Amino acid sequence: AQRVTQPEKLLSVFKGAPVELKCNYSYSGSPELFWYVQYSRQRLQLLLRHISRESIKGFTADLNKGETSFHLKKPFAQEEDSAMYYCALSGVSGGYNKLIFGAGTRLAVHP
Amino acid sequence: EPEVTQTPSHQVTQMGQEVILRCVPISNHLYFYWYRQILGQKVEFLVSFYNNEISEKSEIFDDQFSVERPDGSNFTLKIRSTKLEDSAMYFCASSKGQNIQYFGAGTRLSVL
């Protein structure tokens, strides 16, 4: 079964603290993994994807196929990082692949 | 920067009525999607659309749902006879085919 699990509904940290938002997946094959972010009253937007291997707004995520995980990390959280974060996967063949989302984790960064 | 546009932002309807949710995808995109999110639940895939036909649909997308691209810009989702459980946020997305989907701001559908 294709599934994305985000075990934490809410992650609350203080500014400057490290952040790790967990994501585990189940997929028969080689999926592509994404992190989408939704800031307050804004649309879902792509934060990063595993094949790009880049850092966006200080966030990184490494695909661990052995643990079937794609955790999102940032060494020093900022207040503006407060948002809803969704992990998602897609089939790797390209074209019109649906996204399968996790339930989301709300990150609250306190001053 | 081009965006996916959805109208209306909020739609209130009576149970049993038909609703049409509208989306204008990004102009050079070829693949179109609808997702929904019931309050407090996951974002769920409904349907994908390419080359003027449905390419995949979920089990949620039953006979009450239909999609159409009536002209070169709009992409619509129609629910023929709304039920209370259709109340949700509906998101339209589009992509060029590289697995990066761009989302609209959503339409909140409230069925009374």
Short mmCIF file of N, CA, C and O in Angstrom, two decimals, chain A:
data_model
loop_
_atom_site.label_atom_id
_atom_site.label_comp_id
_atom_site.label_asym_id
_atom_site.label_seq_id
_atom_site.Cartn_x
_atom_site.Cartn_y
_atom_site.Cartn_z
N ALA A 1 0.84 -1.19 0.00
CA ALA A 1 0.00 0.00 0.00
C ALA A 1 0.88 1.24 0.00
O ALA A 1 1.95 1.27 0.59
N GLN A 2 0.41 2.26 -0.69
CA GLN A 2 1.14 3.51 -0.75
C GLN A 2 0.68 4.39 0.40
O GLN A 2 -0.52 4.67 0.54
N ARG A 3 1.62 4.81 1.22
CA ARG A 3 1.23 5.57 2.41
C ARG A 3 2.36 6.47 2.84
O ARG A 3 3.54 6.14 2.71
N VAL A 4 2.00 7.62 3.38
CA VAL A 4 2.97 8.55 3.98
C VAL A 4 2.52 8.80 5.41
O VAL A 4 1.35 9.14 5.65
N THR A 5 3.44 8.65 6.33
CA THR A 5 3.12 8.83 7.74
C THR A 5 3.93 9.97 8.34
O THR A 5 5.16 9.99 8.24
N GLN A 6 3.24 10.92 8.91
CA GLN A 6 3.87 11.99 9.68
C GLN A 6 3.37 11.84 11.10
O GLN A 6 2.22 12.17 11.38
N PRO A 7 4.20 11.33 11.99
CA PRO A 7 3.68 10.94 13.31
C PRO A 7 3.31 12.10 14.22
O PRO A 7 2.52 11.92 15.13
N GLU A 8 3.87 13.26 13.97
CA GLU A 8 3.60 14.40 14.86
C GLU A 8 2.61 15.36 14.23
O GLU A 8 2.80 15.83 13.12
N LYS A 9 1.52 15.64 14.98
CA LYS A 9 0.57 16.64 14.49
C LYS A 9 1.10 18.05 14.73
O LYS A 9 0.87 18.96 13.96
N LEU A 10 1.82 18.20 15.84
CA LEU A 10 2.32 19.51 16.23
C LEU A 10 3.73 19.38 16.76
O LEU A 10 4.03 18.47 17.55
N LEU A 11 4.59 20.28 16.28
CA LEU A 11 5.94 20.36 16.80
C LEU A 11 6.16 21.80 17.24
O LEU A 11 6.05 22.72 16.43
N SER A 12 6.45 21.97 18.52
CA SER A 12 6.57 23.31 19.09
C SER A 12 8.00 23.49 19.57
O SER A 12 8.47 22.69 20.39
N VAL A 13 8.69 24.51 19.05
CA VAL A 13 10.08 24.75 19.43
C VAL A 13 10.28 26.24 19.66
O VAL A 13 9.46 27.07 19.26
N PHE A 14 11.43 26.56 20.27
CA PHE A 14 11.80 27.97 20.42
C PHE A 14 12.73 28.37 19.28
O PHE A 14 13.46 27.55 18.71
N LYS A 15 12.68 29.64 18.98
CA LYS A 15 13.55 30.21 17.94
C LYS A 15 15.00 29.83 18.23
O LYS A 15 15.47 29.91 19.37
N GLY A 16 15.69 29.40 17.17
CA GLY A 16 17.08 29.02 17.29
C GLY A 16 17.30 27.55 17.60
O GLY A 16 18.44 27.05 17.50
N ALA A 17 16.24 26.84 17.94
CA ALA A 17 16.37 25.42 18.26
C ALA A 17 16.37 24.60 16.96
O ALA A 17 15.82 25.04 15.94
N PRO A 18 16.99 23.41 17.00
CA PRO A 18 16.94 22.55 15.80
C PRO A 18 15.55 21.95 15.64
O PRO A 18 14.82 21.74 16.61
N VAL A 19 15.22 21.68 14.38
CA VAL A 19 13.91 21.13 14.06
C VAL A 19 14.08 19.88 13.22
O VAL A 19 14.92 19.84 12.31
N GLU A 20 13.28 18.85 13.53
CA GLU A 20 13.22 17.68 12.67
C GLU A 20 11.77 17.26 12.55
O GLU A 20 11.15 16.88 13.55
N LEU A 21 11.23 17.33 11.37
CA LEU A 21 9.86 16.88 11.12
C LEU A 21 9.96 15.51 10.44
O LEU A 21 10.57 15.37 9.39
N LYS A 22 9.32 14.54 11.08
CA LYS A 22 9.50 13.17 10.63
C LYS A 22 8.50 12.79 9.52
O LYS A 22 7.35 13.22 9.52
N CYS A 23 9.01 11.96 8.60
CA CYS A 23 8.18 11.44 7.51
C CYS A 23 8.66 10.04 7.18
O CYS A 23 9.84 9.83 6.91
N ASN A 24 7.76 9.09 7.22
CA ASN A 24 8.04 7.73 6.76
C ASN A 24 7.07 7.37 5.65
O ASN A 24 5.94 7.85 5.63
N TYR A 25 7.50 6.53 4.75
CA TYR A 25 6.65 6.20 3.62
C TYR A 25 6.64 4.68 3.38
O TYR A 25 7.53 3.95 3.81
N SER A 26 5.61 4.29 2.66
CA SER A 26 5.47 2.91 2.22
C SER A 26 5.10 2.96 0.75
O SER A 26 4.10 3.58 0.37
N TYR A 27 5.95 2.33 -0.08
CA TYR A 27 5.69 2.39 -1.52
C TYR A 27 6.44 1.26 -2.18
O TYR A 27 7.61 1.04 -1.92
N SER A 28 5.77 0.53 -3.06
CA SER A 28 6.42 -0.58 -3.77
C SER A 28 7.05 -0.03 -5.04
O SER A 28 6.39 0.17 -6.04
N GLY A 29 8.33 0.23 -4.97
CA GLY A 29 9.01 0.85 -6.10
C GLY A 29 9.91 1.95 -5.59
O GLY A 29 10.28 2.01 -4.43
N SER A 30 10.27 2.85 -6.47
CA SER A 30 11.15 3.97 -6.11
C SER A 30 10.38 5.27 -6.26
O SER A 30 10.29 5.82 -7.35
N PRO A 31 9.84 5.76 -5.17
CA PRO A 31 9.04 6.98 -5.27
C PRO A 31 9.91 8.23 -5.30
O PRO A 31 11.10 8.19 -4.99
N GLU A 32 9.28 9.32 -5.65
CA GLU A 32 9.90 10.63 -5.47
C GLU A 32 9.24 11.26 -4.25
O GLU A 32 8.02 11.21 -4.10
N LEU A 33 10.06 11.83 -3.38
CA LEU A 33 9.55 12.40 -2.14
C LEU A 33 9.65 13.93 -2.17
O LEU A 33 10.60 14.49 -2.73
N PHE A 34 8.66 14.55 -1.54
CA PHE A 34 8.56 16.00 -1.52
C PHE A 34 8.21 16.48 -0.12
O PHE A 34 7.59 15.76 0.65
N TRP A 35 8.57 17.71 0.15
CA TRP A 35 8.00 18.43 1.28
C TRP A 35 7.29 19.66 0.73
O TRP A 35 7.89 20.46 -0.02
N TYR A 36 6.01 19.79 1.08
CA TYR A 36 5.24 20.98 0.76
C TYR A 36 4.99 21.74 2.05
O TYR A 36 4.86 21.15 3.13
N VAL A 37 4.88 23.06 1.95
CA VAL A 37 4.64 23.90 3.11
C VAL A 37 3.42 24.79 2.84
O VAL A 37 3.19 25.20 1.69
N GLN A 38 2.67 25.02 3.88
CA GLN A 38 1.52 25.93 3.77
C GLN A 38 1.59 26.93 4.90
O GLN A 38 1.32 26.60 6.07
N TYR A 39 1.98 28.17 4.57
CA TYR A 39 1.99 29.24 5.55
C TYR A 39 0.57 29.71 5.76
O TYR A 39 -0.32 29.47 4.93
N SER A 40 0.36 30.41 6.86
CA SER A 40 -0.99 30.84 7.23
C SER A 40 -1.66 31.60 6.09
O SER A 40 -1.10 32.56 5.55
N ARG A 41 -2.84 31.13 5.69
CA ARG A 41 -3.67 31.78 4.67
C ARG A 41 -3.00 31.80 3.30
O ARG A 41 -3.34 32.63 2.46
N GLN A 42 -2.05 30.91 3.07
CA GLN A 42 -1.42 30.82 1.76
C GLN A 42 -1.62 29.44 1.16
O GLN A 42 -2.11 28.53 1.83
N ARG A 43 -1.27 29.29 -0.09
CA ARG A 43 -1.45 28.02 -0.77
C ARG A 43 -0.32 27.05 -0.44
O ARG A 43 0.74 27.45 0.04
N LEU A 44 -0.58 25.78 -0.70
CA LEU A 44 0.46 24.77 -0.62
C LEU A 44 1.56 25.11 -1.62
O LEU A 44 1.27 25.37 -2.79
N GLN A 45 2.79 25.08 -1.16
CA GLN A 45 3.89 25.34 -2.09
C GLN A 45 5.02 24.36 -1.83
O GLN A 45 5.25 23.93 -0.70
N LEU A 46 5.70 24.01 -2.91
CA LEU A 46 6.79 23.06 -2.80
C LEU A 46 7.94 23.68 -2.02
O LEU A 46 8.39 24.79 -2.32
N LEU A 47 8.43 22.95 -1.03
CA LEU A 47 9.60 23.39 -0.29
C LEU A 47 10.84 22.74 -0.88
O LEU A 47 11.78 23.43 -1.26
N LEU A 48 10.83 21.41 -0.95
CA LEU A 48 11.94 20.75 -1.61
C LEU A 48 11.55 19.33 -2.03
O LEU A 48 10.55 18.79 -1.59
N ARG A 49 12.37 18.77 -2.93
CA ARG A 49 12.16 17.42 -3.42
C ARG A 49 13.48 16.66 -3.32
O ARG A 49 14.54 17.27 -3.43
N HIS A 50 13.39 15.37 -3.11
CA HIS A 50 14.61 14.64 -2.75
C HIS A 50 15.60 14.59 -3.90
O HIS A 50 16.80 14.57 -3.68
N ILE A 51 15.13 14.58 -5.14
CA ILE A 51 16.09 14.43 -6.24
C ILE A 51 16.89 15.71 -6.46
O ILE A 51 17.95 15.68 -7.09
N SER A 52 16.43 16.83 -5.92
CA SER A 52 17.16 18.08 -6.10
C SER A 52 18.34 18.18 -5.15
O SER A 52 19.30 18.89 -5.43
N ARG A 53 18.19 17.52 -3.99
CA ARG A 53 19.26 17.52 -2.99
C ARG A 53 19.74 18.94 -2.68
O ARG A 53 20.92 19.21 -2.60
N GLU A 54 18.80 19.86 -2.55
CA GLU A 54 19.19 21.23 -2.26
C GLU A 54 18.63 21.65 -0.91
O GLU A 54 17.80 20.96 -0.32
N SER A 55 19.11 22.77 -0.43
CA SER A 55 18.63 23.34 0.82
C SER A 55 17.81 24.58 0.49
O SER A 55 18.26 25.46 -0.23
N ILE A 56 16.59 24.60 0.99
CA ILE A 56 15.70 25.73 0.76
C ILE A 56 15.34 26.33 2.11
O ILE A 56 14.89 25.62 3.02
N LYS A 57 15.56 27.63 2.26
CA LYS A 57 15.27 28.34 3.51
C LYS A 57 15.94 27.64 4.70
O LYS A 57 15.43 27.66 5.81
N GLY A 58 17.08 27.02 4.45
CA GLY A 58 17.83 26.37 5.53
C GLY A 58 17.38 24.96 5.83
O GLY A 58 17.96 24.28 6.67
N PHE A 59 16.31 24.51 5.14
CA PHE A 59 15.80 23.15 5.35
C PHE A 59 16.49 22.16 4.42
O PHE A 59 16.78 22.48 3.27
N THR A 60 16.74 20.97 4.93
CA THR A 60 17.25 19.87 4.13
C THR A 60 16.45 18.62 4.45
O THR A 60 15.83 18.52 5.52
N ALA A 61 16.47 17.68 3.52
CA ALA A 61 15.81 16.39 3.76
C ALA A 61 16.57 15.35 2.97
O ALA A 61 16.85 15.54 1.79
N ASP A 62 16.90 14.27 3.61
CA ASP A 62 17.62 13.18 2.96
C ASP A 62 16.74 11.95 2.90
O ASP A 62 16.15 11.54 3.90
N LEU A 63 16.71 11.35 1.72
CA LEU A 63 15.93 10.13 1.55
C LEU A 63 16.75 8.96 2.08
O LEU A 63 17.88 8.72 1.63
N ASN A 64 16.19 8.23 3.02
CA ASN A 64 16.82 7.04 3.58
C ASN A 64 15.98 5.84 3.16
O ASN A 64 14.94 5.55 3.75
N LYS A 65 16.43 5.16 2.12
CA LYS A 65 15.62 4.06 1.57
C LYS A 65 15.57 2.88 2.54
O LYS A 65 14.57 2.15 2.59
N GLY A 66 16.64 2.69 3.30
CA GLY A 66 16.65 1.58 4.26
C GLY A 66 15.60 1.75 5.34
O GLY A 66 14.92 0.80 5.71
N GLU A 67 15.45 2.99 5.81
CA GLU A 67 14.46 3.27 6.85
C GLU A 67 13.16 3.80 6.26
O GLU A 67 12.24 4.14 7.01
N THR A 68 13.09 3.89 4.95
CA THR A 68 11.93 4.48 4.24
C THR A 68 11.50 5.77 4.92
O THR A 68 10.34 5.95 5.32
N SER A 69 12.47 6.68 5.05
CA SER A 69 12.19 7.96 5.71
C SER A 69 12.67 9.12 4.87
O SER A 69 13.56 8.96 4.01
N PHE A 70 12.09 10.27 5.12
CA PHE A 70 12.45 11.51 4.42
C PHE A 70 12.20 12.65 5.40
O PHE A 70 11.35 13.49 5.21
N HIS A 71 12.98 12.67 6.47
CA HIS A 71 12.77 13.65 7.52
C HIS A 71 13.28 15.02 7.09
O HIS A 71 14.33 15.14 6.46
N LEU A 72 12.56 16.04 7.51
CA LEU A 72 12.91 17.44 7.18
C LEU A 72 13.64 18.04 8.38
O LEU A 72 13.15 17.95 9.50
N LYS A 73 14.78 18.68 8.10
CA LYS A 73 15.58 19.21 9.20
C LYS A 73 15.99 20.64 8.95
O LYS A 73 16.18 21.06 7.80
N LYS A 74 16.13 21.36 10.06
CA LYS A 74 16.70 22.70 10.00
C LYS A 74 17.46 22.92 11.29
O LYS A 74 16.94 22.66 12.38
N PRO A 75 18.70 23.37 11.23
CA PRO A 75 19.50 23.47 12.45
C PRO A 75 19.03 24.57 13.41
O PRO A 75 19.14 24.40 14.62
N PHE A 76 18.51 25.67 12.87
CA PHE A 76 18.12 26.80 13.72
C PHE A 76 16.78 27.35 13.25
O PHE A 76 16.71 28.05 12.23
N ALA A 77 15.72 27.03 13.96
CA ALA A 77 14.38 27.44 13.52
C ALA A 77 14.19 28.95 13.68
O ALA A 77 14.71 29.57 14.62
N GLN A 78 13.42 29.52 12.77
CA GLN A 78 13.05 30.93 12.81
C GLN A 78 11.53 31.05 12.97
O GLN A 78 10.79 30.14 12.58
N GLU A 79 11.09 32.19 13.52
CA GLU A 79 9.64 32.36 13.72
C GLU A 79 8.89 32.25 12.41
O GLU A 79 7.77 31.73 12.38
N GLU A 80 9.49 32.73 11.33
CA GLU A 80 8.80 32.68 10.03
C GLU A 80 8.69 31.27 9.46
O GLU A 80 8.04 31.06 8.43
N ASP A 81 9.29 30.29 10.11
CA ASP A 81 9.14 28.90 9.69
C ASP A 81 7.82 28.30 10.18
O ASP A 81 7.47 27.18 9.78
N SER A 82 7.13 29.00 11.04
CA SER A 82 5.86 28.49 11.56
C SER A 82 4.88 28.29 10.41
O SER A 82 4.58 29.23 9.67
N ALA A 83 4.41 27.07 10.24
CA ALA A 83 3.56 26.72 9.11
C ALA A 83 3.14 25.26 9.25
O ALA A 83 3.55 24.56 10.18
N MET A 84 2.33 24.83 8.28
CA MET A 84 1.95 23.42 8.18
C MET A 84 2.87 22.79 7.14
O MET A 84 3.03 23.34 6.05
N TYR A 85 3.46 21.65 7.50
CA TYR A 85 4.39 20.98 6.59
C TYR A 85 3.82 19.61 6.22
O TYR A 85 3.44 18.82 7.08
N TYR A 86 3.79 19.35 4.92
CA TYR A 86 3.26 18.09 4.41
C TYR A 86 4.35 17.34 3.65
O TYR A 86 4.98 17.88 2.75
N CYS A 87 4.54 16.09 4.01
CA CYS A 87 5.39 15.19 3.26
C CYS A 87 4.52 14.50 2.21
O CYS A 87 3.35 14.17 2.49
N ALA A 88 5.05 14.30 1.01
CA ALA A 88 4.25 13.67 -0.05
C ALA A 88 5.15 12.81 -0.92
O ALA A 88 6.35 13.06 -1.03
N LEU A 89 4.55 11.81 -1.52
CA LEU A 89 5.29 10.99 -2.46
C LEU A 89 4.55 10.86 -3.77
O LEU A 89 3.34 11.05 -3.85
N SER A 90 5.32 10.55 -4.81
CA SER A 90 4.77 10.39 -6.14
C SER A 90 5.54 9.28 -6.84
O SER A 90 6.69 9.03 -6.52
N GLY A 91 4.88 8.62 -7.77
CA GLY A 91 5.57 7.64 -8.60
C GLY A 91 6.64 8.33 -9.41
O GLY A 91 6.51 9.49 -9.78
N VAL A 92 7.72 7.63 -9.71
CA VAL A 92 8.90 8.29 -10.27
C VAL A 92 8.87 8.36 -11.79
O VAL A 92 9.70 8.97 -12.39
N SER A 93 7.84 7.78 -12.42
CA SER A 93 7.88 7.68 -13.87
C SER A 93 7.60 8.99 -14.58
O SER A 93 7.73 9.09 -15.78
N GLY A 94 7.26 10.00 -13.84
CA GLY A 94 7.04 11.30 -14.45
C GLY A 94 5.67 11.43 -15.06
O GLY A 94 4.87 10.50 -15.03
N GLY A 95 5.38 12.60 -15.57
CA GLY A 95 4.08 12.82 -16.18
C GLY A 95 3.02 13.09 -15.14
O GLY A 95 3.21 13.89 -14.25
N TYR A 96 1.92 12.41 -15.25
CA TYR A 96 0.77 12.74 -14.43
C TYR A 96 0.68 11.85 -13.21
O TYR A 96 -0.25 11.09 -13.05
N ASN A 97 1.62 11.98 -12.31
CA ASN A 97 1.59 11.17 -11.10
C ASN A 97 0.93 11.89 -9.96
O ASN A 97 1.30 13.01 -9.63
N LYS A 98 -0.02 11.22 -9.33
CA LYS A 98 -0.69 11.81 -8.19
C LYS A 98 0.27 11.91 -7.03
O LYS A 98 1.25 11.17 -6.92
N LEU A 99 -0.02 12.86 -6.16
CA LEU A 99 0.72 12.99 -4.91
C LEU A 99 -0.06 12.32 -3.80
O LEU A 99 -1.28 12.47 -3.70
N ILE A 100 0.65 11.57 -2.98
CA ILE A 100 0.06 10.98 -1.78
C ILE A 100 0.65 11.73 -0.60
O ILE A 100 1.87 11.77 -0.41
N PHE A 101 -0.23 12.34 0.18
CA PHE A 101 0.20 13.22 1.27
C PHE A 101 0.14 12.53 2.62
O PHE A 101 -0.70 11.67 2.87
N GLY A 102 1.04 12.97 3.51
CA GLY A 102 0.88 12.66 4.91
C GLY A 102 -0.13 13.61 5.54
O GLY A 102 -0.63 14.53 4.89
N ALA A 103 -0.40 13.37 6.81
CA ALA A 103 -1.43 14.15 7.50
C ALA A 103 -0.97 15.57 7.84
O ALA A 103 -1.77 16.43 8.18
N GLY A 104 0.34 15.80 7.75
CA GLY A 104 0.87 17.13 8.02
C GLY A 104 1.34 17.29 9.45
O GLY A 104 0.81 16.64 10.37
N THR A 105 2.33 18.15 9.63
CA THR A 105 2.81 18.53 10.95
C THR A 105 2.80 20.04 11.05
O THR A 105 3.35 20.72 10.18
N ARG A 106 2.17 20.54 12.08
CA ARG A 106 2.19 21.98 12.30
C ARG A 106 3.42 22.33 13.11
O ARG A 106 3.62 21.80 14.21
N LEU A 107 4.28 23.17 12.55
CA LEU A 107 5.47 23.65 13.24
C LEU A 107 5.17 25.02 13.82
O LEU A 107 4.77 25.93 13.09
N ALA A 108 5.35 25.14 15.12
CA ALA A 108 5.16 26.42 15.80
C ALA A 108 6.50 26.81 16.39
O ALA A 108 7.04 26.09 17.24
N VAL A 109 7.04 27.94 15.93
CA VAL A 109 8.32 28.43 16.44
C VAL A 109 8.05 29.65 17.31
O VAL A 109 7.53 30.65 16.84
N HIS A 110 8.41 29.54 18.57
CA HIS A 110 8.12 30.59 19.54
C HIS A 110 9.33 31.49 19.76
O HIS A 110 10.46 31.01 19.71
N PRO A 111 9.08 32.77 20.01
CA PRO A 111 10.22 33.69 20.20
C PRO A 111 10.96 33.41 21.50
O PRO A 111 10.44 32.76 22.40
#
